[in-house]
Amino acid sequence: MNALQVAADAADGTSAAAAAASTATFSRTGVASLLRRRFFYSPAFDIYGGVSGLYDYGPPACAVKNNVVALWRQHFVLEEGMLELEGTCLTPEPVLRTSGHVEKFTDLLVEDAETGAPFRADHLLEEHLVATVEAGTLTPERAEEAAALRARLDELDEAEMATALKAWAVKAPETGNDLAPPYAFNLMFKTQIGPKAGVVGYLRPETAQGIFVNFKRLLDYNGGRMPFAAAQIGLSFRNEISPRAGVLRVREFLQAEIEHFVHPQHKGHPKFASVADRVVNLFPRAQQLTTRVAVPMAVGDAVAAGTIANETLGYFIARTDMFAEKMGLTLEHVRFRQHLEHEMAHYASDCWDLEVNTSYQWIECAGIADRACFDLTSHSTAAKVELTVREVFDTPQTDELWVAVPNKGALGKSFKKDAQKIMAALAAADQDTLGAYAATSGAGEPVVVAVDGGLASGDATATVEPSMLSFKRVTQTVHGRNYYPSVIEPSFGIGRLLYCLWEHAYFVRPPSGDAGAAAAAAAANAPPAAVLRLPAEVAPVKVILLPLMRQAVFNGRLGEAADALRAAGLSIRVDDSGQSIGRRYARADEVGTPFGVTVDHQTVADGSITVRDRDTTAQVRCPSIAAAVEVVRRCCAGLGSWADVTAEYPVVAATAEGEEEGQA
Amino acid sequence: MNALQVAADAADGTSAAAAAASTATFSRTGVASLLRRRFFYSPAFDIYGGVSGLYDYGPPACAVKNNVVALWRQHFVLEEGMLELEGTCLTPEPVLRTSGHVEKFTDLLVEDAETGAPFRADHLLEEHLVATVEAGTLTPERAEEAAALRARLDELDEAEMATALKAWAVKAPETGNDLAPPYAFNLMFKTQIGPKAGVVGYLRPETAQGIFVNFKRLLDYNGGRMPFAAAQIGLSFRNEISPRAGVLRVREFLQAEIEHFVHPQHKGHPKFASVADRVVNLFPRAQQLTTRVAVPMAVGDAVAAGTIANETLGYFIARTDMFAEKMGLTLEHVRFRQHLEHEMAHYASDCWDLEVNTSYQWIECAGIADRACFDLTSHSTAAKVELTVREVFDTPQTDELWVAVPNKGALGKSFKKDAQKIMAALAAADQDTLGAYAATSGAGEPVVVAVDGGLASGDATATVEPSMLSFKRVTQTVHGRNYYPSVIEPSFGIGRLLYCLWEHAYFVRPPSGDAGAAAAAAAANAPPAAVLRLPAEVAPVKVILLPLMRQAVFNGRLGEAADALRAAGLSIRVDDSGQSIGRRYARADEVGTPFGVTVDHQTVADGSITVRDRDTTAQVRCPSIAAAVEVVRRCCAGLGSWADVTAEYPVVAATAEGEEEGQA
């Protein structure tokens, strides 16, 4: 989906819609510090100086990513019975020529005329316009011109960009040098497949094409039945000119894409009723141009009102909203923004972006586009394979057709060897053409027949006298036809969703009432008590398992608890580091560990054990390790909540064995 | 792991060990037909003519792959508490220069001198040798020469290969043309990262390097504690010269690698006792050179006998064997083959391959190598970052050290500006050097000091008279030291494991006693009744859900059952295609669906429902949909077996509603 590109610009603040102010506050610096400190990410190959736009996922982010992918697969693929496939990243050039990427998947690049340093032209121009307007020296007319230009930055072609850069006297940053003329830079990574220099390949810029080229097999696998959806989760690659904005604009990223194939005239969805009442934040074109505020609407109402074009689009908007909620985003900061006409990719007939509000304002994390039949028709033409579906009519249709009736003898006499070609052209002509020929012929005029490949003389047409050619009307019964399905494509950028999740889940726990403890923490230069409020289902580790302190007496029960938790399929981390229990809880809170299980003296004595909740820091005492495991298992599988737990087991005070001790 | 490369050759039949005959029979053609027919794979981009060495995974293979990866993660990462990370495929050149891949990751390529068609030199030579020997016209001496050459094909360098090709008069296949001289072809895909032509990148040929470059962060994440393991599951890429052998030798493949970091002098494993009794098929060097048969041995005995070099290697061999069993391989056809000396990669000190017997003979699917400290020392040197671990001694050690005592005034007078350099050289010299200097000095001789960067005169050494320099012995207490950990690397090729799984799981169900039915099937050209006996945990779809026939009366219960199965997290497929029930079961058997749940008239009447087992075709009737879901859920989670099910519910006869009807 090229759409990600567009919205990345929105995230950078280009689009007017994205610039609509957000009232929310998110702690970008707090989150950044946490992500770095606890190895959620590192710049890839940083011991070698790193490569911009490439990041490694450390253990906590990698685990959350795996869990979010599993959740996505459960929510979309399994619950919907989609066909998941996995294609290759390496893609031969002809495929991407057909999809338009070889020609059109470019950004305008401009170089420092002296040093050759490369920049993205639209970014440079935008920064210049913003700075110039902010300087406040422009006339009102010029300021308006600047605003107008800024609003259509992504529409400028090479020549227009060159003119604009010159007109606004944009120079290279830092050096202040002149800029060389901008040119289109293709964003695909190019390589050579096999040892022969001629075989050009690219790393795929989207996973969608791998589904389209397999359409026939997928349809066959589905028993020929429509509609159906295929999905793919995999890496895509974009050779950004100068990636910034950290993990939001990277050169290698995980996509999860769905291609839902439907009859172009019947875009209803069989399960639409199940989501019609879901209220989502919609930000249609009209609102973007007027009130600039999204409106909560039931998806059923939005489809009925024509705001959302069809049920299938509406269905996926609702399901995407549900997914966003399940993975832990705050729905108040989630909206669906309809593309403005000029934003839409060449293939799209409608598109809604899932946008998530963060400290970078609204970030596009998914796009739900109606691609019509652009892809399947393009690949059919290029690969000479008919990627269509056979539709059998409920009742056969009767059509009146024109048929050409050539006088073979007369044609042969006049046209010799060309006669065959003329008859083939007449046989292949479509109904509109034949109708026009018939009208001419009926009027007694000679018919000018276009001949594929031309005549022996080199002429492209043959002029055929009425005596050699007549036309008749025949009745034909049609039992069905082949059609190109339309495609509704929900496409997700997993990495961006994760970043938004960190910002939404992050909070700083207020210091406890104990002034002494707070002062001690401050004196120790301790970082703020950051917590990631991740849903248990996506948390990287489900349980931090602690002995009250580092003493051999706890080892037996500790091993028992570890085995029981692991046997339940729960990922755990044992922290017997000897630090205070409060400090160990705090470290687990930072990476979003939802539960703490602590082996204390009472556990040793009677087998009872405490379970602590990350968000409230409240704890309960379960009568046995097995009971504690069951509590955690149910919460992590989405079968219960902390409220259920405290209803079953009484909350116990944080005694000397609990939170308080840690703060001492 | 370059090891995969080596064993791929073994799979092609190069290695003498691999050539040891297998008595097993596998149905390569039956499996191939099934994989193609049911869209397990398709050649990637085949509507565009395809690209050799690239395959897409269709829905059944994609699902099994996801399940095997999840199983691997559970078995290794979660149960062992490993740190999983995810690095990028795009890798800048300096990293792969350090790892040796830029220089050494090559195959010898030879071209048809006239057409330029490329071939792998060792494959051409081997085919030629085999054909020549088989022709039977060689003298016994020449035949022996051919055998000897064949055994060391992968050791030949460019010059030796050129000589051998000439000596044996090898010509280009098909054309019979002469061959151009062979040259080393690098197997990495090259690309350009960013818009500047100078930034060369490659697609990673293995995931291991992404772990090594993050070693410091991982150690820190683990609280500085050793030993620990990191894991990565991700794509790797190899630009094979002319890939054959279908999905066994591909250009893009999924690896799952573990780097277990240990103290180089302490390679014990804390959990070794838990696997010591596991008996595995070991094929050590000695047996390869003598009996040519693997021997079943308890891992504990093998380590005690020194056959396996250390506990950590032994631990991972046992755990790998357990994983192979869990994922569905037949252990009788699984062995661990030790690398012969000449096979081992430059960095390895010992290596055992997991080999799986198939119709292609023994295929290497994983390697468990002791890489010693090769990688971390190489990256430390190249990136100038010390990738070491601090070891604190239990009791501080006291060392006697040599210290140089320069006479600064005299040195300054004699050597002027060079004096500083000489003193720096003495301060930086290691103990061996200083000891030698002290001996010379003690003998009253002038000391020749090597000076880094040389003197002003251009000389590399300074000759220092004894009067200007003395040495003394000092006592120093050492509390610890920094060391480079060793790395034990279990590395898995997921795609190969999957292929072996298909061959092991495949069987053809004998035709039922009903001669009429068998004849009917034969007449209808029906394919044989192929079944994939996949473990329920890895099966692509867990349940085929069927209405007895296509009638509205079944719809209610069908929907109920579908919802209940999906809510239990089970992937299901509903087949209401109207075909006979036997035919629908057969289609599900082909893709390894372990259970069939059928809504029949009795279900409509009383809610009871049948569950059918794929392998035995036996079925039980459960009193309710909920009971059936529980039966299936337990089996799919590895908590129960079909034997448990039939113990709980009586097996019912396949009545007119069951198997038999389908055969009518």
JSON list of C-alpha atoms in Angstrom, two decimals, chain A residues 52 118-120 123 239-244 249 251, chain B residues 195:
[
{"chain": "A", "resi": 52, "resn": "SER", "atom": "CA", "xyz": [19.72, 5.30, 9.50]},
{"chain": "A", "resi": 118, "resn": "PRO", "atom": "CA", "xyz": [20.95, 14.18, -0.57]},
{"chain": "A", "resi": 119, "resn": "PHE", "atom": "CA", "xyz": [17.65, 15.46, 0.83]},
{"chain": "A", "resi": 120, "resn": "ARG", "atom": "CA", "xyz": [14.00, 14.78, 0.28]},
{"chain": "A", "resi": 123, "resn": "HIS", "atom": "CA", "xyz": [10.81, 17.93, 3.34]},
{"chain": "A", "resi": 239, "resn": "ASN", "atom": "CA", "xyz": [14.87, 2.84, 0.56]},
{"chain": "A", "resi": 240, "resn": "GLU", "atom": "CA", "xyz": [13.95, 6.14, 2.21]},
{"chain": "A", "resi": 241, "resn": "ILE", "atom": "CA", "xyz": [16.11, 9.08, 1.15]},
{"chain": "A", "resi": 242, "resn": "SER", "atom": "CA", "xyz": [16.87, 10.35, 4.63]},
{"chain": "A", "resi": 243, "resn": "PRO", "atom": "CA", "xyz": [14.77, 8.61, 7.26]},
{"chain": "A", "resi": 244, "resn": "ARG", "atom": "CA", "xyz": [14.01, 10.55, 10.42]},
{"chain": "A", "resi": 249, "resn": "ARG", "atom": "CA", "xyz": [9.95, 5.83, 9.21]},
{"chain": "A", "resi": 251, "resn": "ARG", "atom": "CA", "xyz": [13.65, 1.10, 5.63]},
{"chain": "B", "resi": 195, "resn": "PRO", "atom": "CA", "xyz": [20.54, 7.32, -2.13]}
]
